[in-house]
XYZ file of C-alpha atoms in Angstrom:
585
model
C 41.135 -90.587 104.828
C 38.949 -88.233 103.166
C 40.398 -86.168 100.368
C 39.806 -82.435 100.460
C 38.939 -80.826 97.077
C 39.837 -77.079 96.676
C 37.213 -74.757 95.238
C 39.892 -72.229 94.135
C 40.260 -68.703 95.300
C 37.295 -66.949 96.715
C 37.697 -64.155 94.020
C 37.015 -66.355 91.148
C 33.684 -67.363 92.318
C 30.678 -65.649 90.718
C 29.422 -62.641 92.578
C 25.826 -61.813 92.841
C 25.269 -58.148 91.692
C 22.813 -56.119 93.597
C 19.974 -54.306 91.571
C 21.033 -50.884 92.757
C 24.316 -51.083 91.079
C 22.923 -52.135 87.724
C 20.491 -49.136 87.738
C 23.357 -46.846 88.491
C 25.269 -48.008 85.522
C 22.234 -47.572 83.252
C 21.758 -44.041 84.338
C 25.459 -43.235 83.837
C 25.254 -44.638 80.279
C 22.125 -42.746 79.496
C 23.692 -39.560 80.780
C 26.666 -40.244 78.389
C 24.405 -40.804 75.379
C 22.272 -37.708 76.348
C 25.363 -35.742 76.611
C 26.570 -36.945 73.176
C 23.183 -36.247 71.632
C 23.117 -32.795 73.133
C 26.554 -32.138 71.850
C 25.574 -33.382 68.369
C 22.362 -31.351 68.525
C 24.217 -28.339 69.710
C 26.709 -28.834 66.856
C 24.002 -29.269 64.353
C 22.007 -26.321 65.795
C 25.080 -24.183 65.604
C 25.826 -25.244 61.977
C 22.265 -24.481 61.045
C 22.394 -21.187 62.674
C 25.544 -20.453 60.864
C 24.110 -21.441 57.594
C 20.939 -19.504 58.285
C 22.968 -16.559 59.210
C 25.235 -16.866 56.165
C 22.232 -17.416 53.873
C 20.642 -14.344 55.495
C 23.684 -12.348 54.918
C 24.121 -13.619 51.350
C 20.392 -12.836 50.607
C 20.956 -9.438 52.010
C 24.148 -8.848 49.980
C 22.233 -10.185 46.776
C 19.365 -7.886 47.492
C 21.652 -4.981 47.978
C 23.504 -5.888 44.755
C 20.133 -6.288 42.954
C 19.074 -2.875 44.283
C 22.380 -1.401 42.961
C 21.980 -3.174 39.687
C 18.470 -1.537 39.463
C 20.046 1.779 40.054
C 22.740 1.303 37.501
C 20.220 -0.014 34.952
C 18.102 3.159 35.582
C 21.243 5.394 34.892
C 22.023 3.325 31.739
C 18.400 3.565 30.545
C 18.440 7.406 31.027
C 21.758 7.831 29.417
C 20.925 5.655 26.307
C 17.232 6.364 25.513
C 15.610 8.218 28.408
C 12.145 7.497 27.198
C 10.961 3.909 27.398
C 7.207 4.425 27.224
C 5.219 1.931 25.294
C 4.881 2.243 21.436
C 8.468 1.318 20.422
C 11.142 -1.045 21.446
C 14.509 0.232 23.016
C 16.392 -1.041 19.875
C 14.136 1.260 17.785
C 14.671 4.218 19.966
C 18.460 3.619 19.728
C 18.151 3.484 16.043
C 16.254 6.791 15.888
C 18.975 8.475 17.626
C 21.607 7.019 15.305
C 19.614 8.363 12.357
C 19.528 11.692 13.984
C 23.291 11.817 14.548
C 24.259 10.276 11.124
C 24.787 13.661 9.345
C 26.352 15.540 12.254
C 30.116 16.615 12.530
C 32.420 14.040 14.157
C 32.225 15.473 17.708
C 28.477 14.874 17.779
C 28.484 11.448 15.997
C 27.621 8.234 17.712
C 30.741 6.528 18.956
C 32.639 5.139 21.807
C 34.567 8.198 22.933
C 33.740 9.326 26.503
C 32.316 12.466 25.085
C 30.076 10.743 22.578
C 26.838 8.880 22.789
C 26.545 5.958 23.419
C 30.118 5.687 24.532
C 29.602 7.923 27.485
C 27.009 5.414 28.873
C 29.604 2.561 28.952
C 30.517 3.096 32.705
C 26.833 2.564 33.740
C 26.777 -0.687 31.607
C 30.100 -1.915 33.305
C 28.784 -1.257 36.824
C 25.474 -2.922 35.930
C 27.409 -6.031 34.795
C 29.252 -6.187 38.049
C 26.174 -5.815 40.172
C 24.164 -8.255 38.107
C 26.861 -10.867 38.482
C 26.880 -10.133 42.206
C 23.184 -10.530 42.477
C 23.336 -13.884 40.465
C 21.216 -12.427 37.686
C 22.530 -14.366 34.758
C 19.501 -13.273 32.666
C 20.637 -9.641 33.159
C 24.408 -10.264 33.109
C 24.312 -12.174 29.795
C 23.125 -9.410 27.391
C 24.864 -6.760 29.456
C 28.324 -8.571 29.009
C 27.770 -8.690 25.248
C 26.774 -4.945 25.144
C 29.869 -3.964 27.094
C 32.032 -6.205 24.914
C 30.560 -4.291 21.780
C 31.053 -0.931 23.676
C 27.333 -0.260 23.411
C 27.315 -0.320 19.597
C 23.658 0.247 18.765
C 23.705 -2.658 16.335
C 22.498 -5.293 16.779
C 19.376 -3.847 18.350
C 18.048 -7.094 19.709
C 20.582 -7.124 22.459
C 19.167 -3.960 23.914
C 15.597 -5.471 23.708
C 16.837 -8.575 25.499
C 18.479 -6.646 28.311
C 15.389 -4.380 28.803
C 13.012 -7.496 28.829
C 15.277 -9.176 31.462
C 15.535 -5.995 33.530
C 11.758 -5.732 33.614
C 11.482 -9.226 35.053
C 14.374 -9.388 37.373
C 15.411 -5.891 38.508
C 13.482 -3.568 40.799
C 12.218 -0.448 39.489
C 14.543 2.163 40.836
C 14.834 5.865 40.028
C 18.027 7.644 40.587
C 17.983 11.447 40.903
C 21.667 11.759 40.166
C 22.725 13.602 37.117
C 23.061 11.384 33.984
C 24.062 12.815 30.522
C 20.939 12.894 28.342
C 20.743 10.976 25.070
C 20.461 12.948 21.774
C 17.102 13.657 20.503
C 15.502 11.014 18.257
C 12.284 10.496 16.563
C 10.780 7.811 14.188
C 11.167 8.525 10.507
C 8.303 10.546 9.111
C 7.216 7.748 6.774
C 8.050 4.841 8.923
C 4.776 3.036 8.150
C 4.855 3.670 4.413
C 3.717 0.590 2.439
C 5.128 -0.481 -0.931
C 3.132 0.470 -4.027
C 4.667 -1.707 -6.621
C 7.761 -3.265 -8.005
C 9.518 -0.490 -9.949
C 9.638 -0.626 -13.712
C 8.515 2.524 -15.216
C 8.788 5.270 -17.972
C 7.742 8.729 -16.824
C 6.062 11.090 -19.257
C 4.663 14.470 -18.236
C 1.189 15.694 -19.096
C 0.281 19.229 -19.965
C -0.003 21.393 -16.880
C 0.882 19.838 -13.572
C -0.024 16.272 -13.916
C 1.910 13.080 -14.408
C 1.370 9.599 -15.780
C 3.610 6.608 -15.651
C 3.852 3.683 -17.845
C 4.539 0.369 -16.145
C 5.344 -1.683 -19.271
C 5.981 -5.091 -17.616
C 2.880 -4.800 -15.528
C 0.857 -3.651 -18.420
C -0.525 -0.712 -16.573
C -0.887 3.072 -16.552
C -0.285 4.870 -13.283
C -1.427 8.422 -12.750
C -1.134 10.738 -9.748
C -4.572 11.835 -8.196
C -4.717 14.936 -6.069
C -8.479 15.783 -6.353
C -10.164 14.813 -4.177
C -7.312 14.430 -1.605
C -5.510 12.495 -0.365
C -2.986 11.910 -3.038
C -3.092 8.464 -4.633
C -1.514 6.699 -7.456
C -4.326 5.293 -9.664
C -3.395 2.109 -11.544
C -5.312 1.130 -14.756
C -4.685 -1.893 -16.891
C -3.790 -1.438 -20.574
C -6.190 -3.037 -23.036
C -4.494 -3.868 -26.345
C -5.954 -4.543 -29.695
C -5.916 -8.192 -30.956
C -2.516 -9.062 -32.449
C -0.697 -6.026 -31.156
C 2.353 -6.716 -28.913
C 2.688 -4.665 -25.778
C 5.085 -5.247 -22.945
C 8.463 -3.408 -22.625
C 8.388 -1.956 -26.143
C 5.449 0.340 -25.253
C 5.798 4.083 -25.206
C 3.329 6.463 -23.501
C 2.040 9.540 -25.367
C 1.496 12.861 -24.061
C -1.957 13.808 -22.775
C -3.905 16.639 -21.273
C -5.377 16.307 -17.806
C -8.474 14.241 -18.012
C -7.661 12.947 -21.476
C -7.530 9.149 -22.238
C -4.093 7.593 -22.343
C -2.485 6.642 -25.684
C 0.321 4.075 -25.994
C 2.248 3.054 -29.012
C 5.027 0.873 -30.359
C 7.893 2.786 -31.943
C 7.171 3.107 -35.638
C 4.148 0.869 -35.136
C 0.473 1.114 -34.058
C -1.046 3.433 -31.411
C -4.188 2.841 -29.366
C -6.255 3.901 -26.490
C -5.468 2.058 -23.248
C -9.087 2.083 -22.074
C -10.923 0.759 -25.195
C -8.008 -0.859 -27.113
C -9.230 1.082 -30.183
C -6.466 1.757 -32.669
C -5.716 5.477 -33.615
C -3.717 7.183 -36.336
C -1.403 5.469 -38.822
C 1.012 2.518 -38.635
C 4.277 4.170 -38.027
C 3.766 6.244 -34.858
C 6.434 8.431 -33.516
C 4.376 10.139 -30.778
C 0.836 10.924 -29.755
C -0.976 13.779 -27.995
C -4.470 13.208 -26.399
C -6.879 16.076 -25.680
C -9.363 16.161 -22.803
C -12.251 16.345 -25.365
C -11.290 12.846 -26.646
C -9.720 13.927 -29.758
C -6.037 13.212 -30.426
C -3.125 13.985 -32.663
C -0.610 11.316 -33.964
C 2.827 12.244 -35.317
C 3.217 9.508 -38.047
C 5.828 9.005 -40.709
C 4.345 7.864 -43.933
C 6.220 5.364 -46.056
C 5.819 5.868 -49.777
C 7.205 3.790 -52.531
C 10.545 5.023 -53.690
C 10.627 7.768 -50.999
C 12.094 7.955 -47.479
C 8.710 9.173 -46.228
C 7.099 12.272 -44.854
C 6.142 13.399 -41.335
C 2.447 14.077 -40.967
C 0.110 15.099 -38.164
C -3.041 13.040 -38.050
C -5.677 14.993 -36.437
C -8.512 12.724 -35.388
C -11.801 13.604 -33.740
C -13.129 11.699 -30.621
C -14.286 8.301 -31.525
C -18.015 7.744 -31.055
C -19.549 4.540 -29.853
C -16.193 2.797 -29.305
C -15.462 2.741 -33.060
C -12.120 3.969 -34.465
C -11.969 7.492 -35.728
C -12.121 7.187 -39.473
C -11.970 10.850 -40.574
C -8.358 11.866 -39.420
C -7.057 14.922 -41.203
C -3.651 14.782 -42.567
C -1.271 17.604 -42.187
C 2.130 17.288 -43.880
C 5.072 18.743 -41.850
C 7.898 20.663 -43.431
C 10.367 18.644 -41.501
C 13.526 17.009 -42.544
C 13.980 13.152 -42.623
C 15.614 11.538 -39.578
C 14.988 14.388 -37.171
C 13.960 14.157 -33.480
C 10.613 15.541 -32.462
C 8.901 16.009 -29.159
C 5.482 16.960 -27.997
C 6.170 19.485 -25.147
C 3.077 20.681 -23.440
C 0.785 21.676 -26.247
C 3.836 22.402 -28.665
C 5.867 20.560 -31.172
C 9.607 20.875 -30.749
C 12.165 19.697 -33.321
C 15.750 20.382 -34.265
C 16.459 21.723 -37.742
C 20.106 21.875 -38.751
C 21.583 23.491 -35.676
C 18.456 25.379 -34.641
C 15.776 24.433 -32.066
C 12.317 25.049 -33.509
C 8.977 25.198 -31.746
C 5.355 25.679 -32.851
C 2.004 25.531 -31.311
C 0.292 22.270 -31.859
C -3.066 23.961 -32.173
C -2.536 27.108 -34.083
C -4.993 28.875 -36.443
C -7.755 26.559 -37.672
C -6.182 23.818 -35.562
C -3.219 23.653 -37.721
C 0.423 23.682 -36.652
C 1.222 27.220 -35.714
C 4.103 29.364 -37.073
C 7.479 27.827 -36.229
C 9.707 29.908 -33.946
C 13.491 29.787 -34.058
C 14.627 29.545 -30.374
C 18.298 29.701 -31.265
C 21.331 27.584 -31.915
C 21.866 24.299 -29.908
C 24.606 21.684 -29.604
C 24.356 18.717 -31.808
C 23.871 15.147 -30.449
C 21.106 13.416 -28.613
C 18.751 15.720 -26.626
C 15.570 15.674 -24.504
C 13.216 18.354 -23.384
C 10.837 19.054 -20.548
C 8.461 21.815 -19.883
C 6.275 23.442 -17.229
C 3.414 25.888 -17.177
C 2.293 28.621 -14.756
C -0.782 30.857 -15.117
C 0.794 33.049 -17.779
C 3.969 31.381 -18.960
C 5.490 28.213 -20.478
C 8.988 27.203 -19.888
C 11.072 24.790 -22.149
C 14.335 23.167 -20.914
C 16.450 21.660 -23.691
C 19.027 19.205 -22.393
C 21.938 17.229 -23.768
C 24.328 15.101 -21.827
C 26.675 18.078 -21.005
C 24.559 21.359 -21.505
C 21.107 22.776 -20.752
C 19.324 25.762 -22.288
C 16.035 27.389 -21.193
C 13.492 29.426 -23.096
C 10.350 31.160 -21.838
C 7.057 32.185 -23.395
C 4.778 34.891 -22.165
C 1.661 35.963 -24.142
C 2.818 33.707 -27.008
C 6.184 35.336 -27.263
C 9.199 33.154 -26.846
C 12.602 34.248 -25.476
C 15.740 32.811 -27.139
C 17.486 29.897 -25.508
C 19.838 30.838 -22.673
C 22.503 28.485 -21.176
C 21.719 27.327 -17.561
C 23.326 24.942 -15.204
C 22.909 21.270 -16.051
C 19.183 20.857 -15.631
C 17.834 18.139 -13.416
C 14.326 19.604 -12.671
C 12.272 22.448 -13.935
C 9.552 24.555 -12.072
C 7.500 27.421 -13.146
C 6.493 30.457 -11.109
C 4.747 33.646 -11.560
C 7.496 35.637 -13.162
C 9.503 32.900 -14.836
C 11.046 29.486 -14.089
C 13.713 27.890 -12.024
C 16.190 25.137 -13.203
C 17.811 23.012 -10.571
C 20.786 20.681 -11.262
C 24.328 19.778 -10.552
C 27.714 20.949 -11.622
C 31.023 19.093 -10.725
C 33.929 21.492 -10.413
C 35.954 19.605 -8.042
C 33.263 19.148 -5.400
C 29.704 18.638 -6.593
C 27.474 21.624 -6.144
C 23.689 22.160 -6.499
C 23.014 25.046 -8.887
C 19.658 26.849 -9.133
C 19.170 29.251 -12.062
C 16.053 31.287 -11.886
C 15.210 33.121 -15.134
C 12.544 35.823 -16.041
C 11.809 36.841 -19.543
C 14.659 39.420 -19.358
C 17.546 37.825 -17.292
C 18.751 34.877 -15.152
C 20.392 34.661 -11.809
C 22.470 31.657 -10.417
C 23.021 30.348 -6.893
C 25.032 27.459 -5.656
C 25.119 25.179 -2.715
C 27.980 22.581 -1.944
C 26.272 19.264 -1.837
C 28.797 17.767 0.606
C 27.602 20.342 3.235
C 24.276 18.451 3.261
C 25.628 14.909 2.775
C 28.064 14.840 5.657
C 29.155 11.277 6.404
C 31.811 11.380 9.179
C 32.472 7.860 10.369
C 34.109 7.450 13.768
C 37.291 5.461 13.487
C 36.028 3.175 16.333
C 33.063 2.241 14.321
C 34.605 2.077 10.790
C 33.303 -1.006 9.108
C 30.564 -1.762 11.495
C 26.941 -2.512 10.346
C 25.872 0.921 11.854
C 28.184 2.894 9.503
C 28.471 0.704 6.511
C 30.131 2.939 3.852
C 28.120 4.416 1.084
C 28.397 2.708 -2.270
C 30.752 4.406 -4.540
C 28.359 6.082 -6.751
C 28.095 9.649 -8.223
C 25.774 11.997 -6.211
C 23.852 12.403 -9.365
C 22.572 8.832 -8.901
C 21.747 9.117 -5.283
C 20.322 12.639 -4.871
C 17.189 14.277 -6.382
C 16.605 18.114 -6.355
C 13.867 20.313 -7.129
C 12.478 23.936 -6.562
C 9.424 24.084 -4.505
C 7.859 27.508 -4.342
C 11.214 29.190 -4.018
C 12.795 26.601 -1.748
C 15.436 23.956 -2.656
C 14.349 20.395 -1.904
C 16.967 17.760 -1.622
C 16.091 14.128 -1.210
C 18.815 11.578 -0.935
C 19.731 8.127 0.463
C 22.339 8.558 3.294
C 24.643 5.648 2.978
C 23.852 1.983 3.624
C 22.091 2.514 6.806
C 21.533 6.328 7.111
C 17.882 6.168 5.699
C 16.168 8.277 3.130
C 16.384 12.042 4.039
C 15.348 15.501 2.767
C 16.233 19.073 3.373
C 13.929 21.887 2.334
C 14.908 25.556 2.676
C 15.937 28.517 0.396
C 19.260 27.698 -1.077
C 21.085 30.400 0.919
C 19.940 28.695 4.089
C 20.519 25.097 3.155
C 23.779 24.811 5.156
C 21.966 25.194 8.438
C 18.752 23.455 7.504
C 17.858 20.317 9.358
C 17.746 16.778 7.873
C 14.360 15.113 7.983
C 14.585 11.443 8.137
C 11.838 10.091 5.886
C 12.133 6.282 5.739
C 14.549 3.715 7.305
C 14.985 0.434 5.384
C 16.782 -0.993 8.388
C 13.383 -1.247 10.127
C 12.632 -4.211 7.961
C 15.978 -5.704 7.039
C 18.524 -4.384 9.507
C 20.569 -2.765 6.810
C 19.688 -1.614 3.226
C 20.259 1.102 0.691
C 17.321 3.216 -0.593
C 17.590 4.520 -4.144
C 15.640 7.682 -5.034
C 14.063 6.607 -8.377
C 12.386 9.853 -9.462
C 11.459 13.200 -8.179
C 8.675 14.914 -10.186
C 7.457 18.463 -9.979
C 3.743 18.754 -9.360
C 2.877 22.373 -9.021
C 3.933 23.485 -5.489
C 4.503 19.876 -4.469
C 6.958 17.089 -5.598
C 6.150 13.422 -6.089
C 9.022 11.239 -4.880
C 9.386 7.489 -5.898
C 12.023 5.418 -4.222
C 13.115 1.865 -4.089
C 14.204 -0.275 -1.245
C 14.745 -4.178 -1.397
C 13.067 -4.257 -4.809
C 9.846 -2.592 -3.372
C 8.816 0.847 -4.503
C 7.199 3.470 -2.284
C 5.860 6.944 -3.083
C 5.104 10.141 -1.181
C 4.546 13.818 -1.862
C 6.211 16.859 -0.225
C 4.627 20.378 -0.141
C 6.410 23.736 0.117
C 5.909 23.644 3.881
C 7.944 20.459 4.166
C 5.097 18.175 5.005
C 5.710 14.659 3.621
C 2.715 12.491 2.942
C 2.719 8.767 1.861
C 0.852 7.859 -1.311
C -1.011 4.693 -1.751
C -2.322 2.813 -4.850
C -5.878 2.812 -5.946
C -6.680 0.141 -8.759
C -9.053 1.516 -11.218
C -11.768 -1.014 -12.237
């Protein structure tokens, strides 16, 4: 029997798929993938659109913030300095305004109060900082944040320069017409470009008339003021010394007429001409006087065996051919031993007992003129100065505590009259004016004007000119570093210029060198003129007025800053002109 083999269920057998079904499935899968791709694309497109929109909105917000930052910077600039034209940095312009405010009353001083400059500009700086950060301008926000933290303190100035440089690069130029409080007026110091003339080490000795010469002993030079032809200049000439004669700091400068050669001497030793090194006079020189014609007079003390010595005037003609003058005429003086003698103008002045005596140096037959008793004077050390006008000579006798003045007209001397402690002396048509200081509680400037018959005195409180009100908020800052504790007598120089009082002083550590010029009755309301600012070179610095010297209707002022000396002249109109150095060959 045949055995039947089962092939299993029919469903388990392979089924042959038709081609149309496969295509359908492929199409269906493709549609799925396309749908997925479309969804992904749509998602990506939506995200990109979102990002694009967001970036566009951010860009618009940043641009708006940048525009607002430009507006706030414009307001800040107008509030702080207003003028930003080329020629000076913003820091310099800030400094000029500080200098202008430095001597004003407290309500006008620079400070952080809302009513004061630059404090009233702080809201603009704060809004600028907010907008700069919103605009992502770190270059602007950085210096602005530091200025806000310092409450716009004008120092250090480099922060302001950094902000203005960043604003020029990153902020739009925007001008706002809204009202902004204007900054105080400010201008560069009158002598801001004044160059140093030398390191200061000098002895100042007046010439006859209205000329000055200066001895620079360590430099081995003579310096004289030249005003003809203009401009003014300090003429520097080297000192030639005879062989074997010591110069240096022990030298003294003799008195000389205008146009005369300069004579120098070692005390109680030799004297010689500085241009030819030719020795003159004796060997124990006490003073010298040179004349414009080349002749000279030497005050000498002769040393004789067994005697204390006599004072003699050696009158020597002008040397010829560079040779020493050999025929000096001796004139023995009736002066006591150990006295003090001065050549003042063309006179010899000395103290005899308690009397001050004076005589013309060139009297009859070129001998010493008749001695005139000018009156009693206090004992102790003394010094004298003189000035001359067209028809008068004035003599100011000074001790450490008192001053006395005598006048001569047509050869007739008045007796000495007490005047305020004399600091400077000026001559005018009818007499002379002594300007100095008195300290009776507060320091006052005192001017005593004398004619041949009488004197009149006027006073001015020095503190009125030298106001130094320091805002409490800025106490101790570099901007308002306190003045060194020194007497005003060491920081202020005064003089009379053609009837006007001239004050020159250093206004604290960073207030600059200043002056006022006005009749003494009007000084309280006169304006300060800022002459020089040492902070231009070193950030801070004290200037010291070394000397103020009358020169006719002008004054020569020498001052020191950072071991460098500078010079300028002031005329009676208030014009200050820098003085340079000319080296004489």
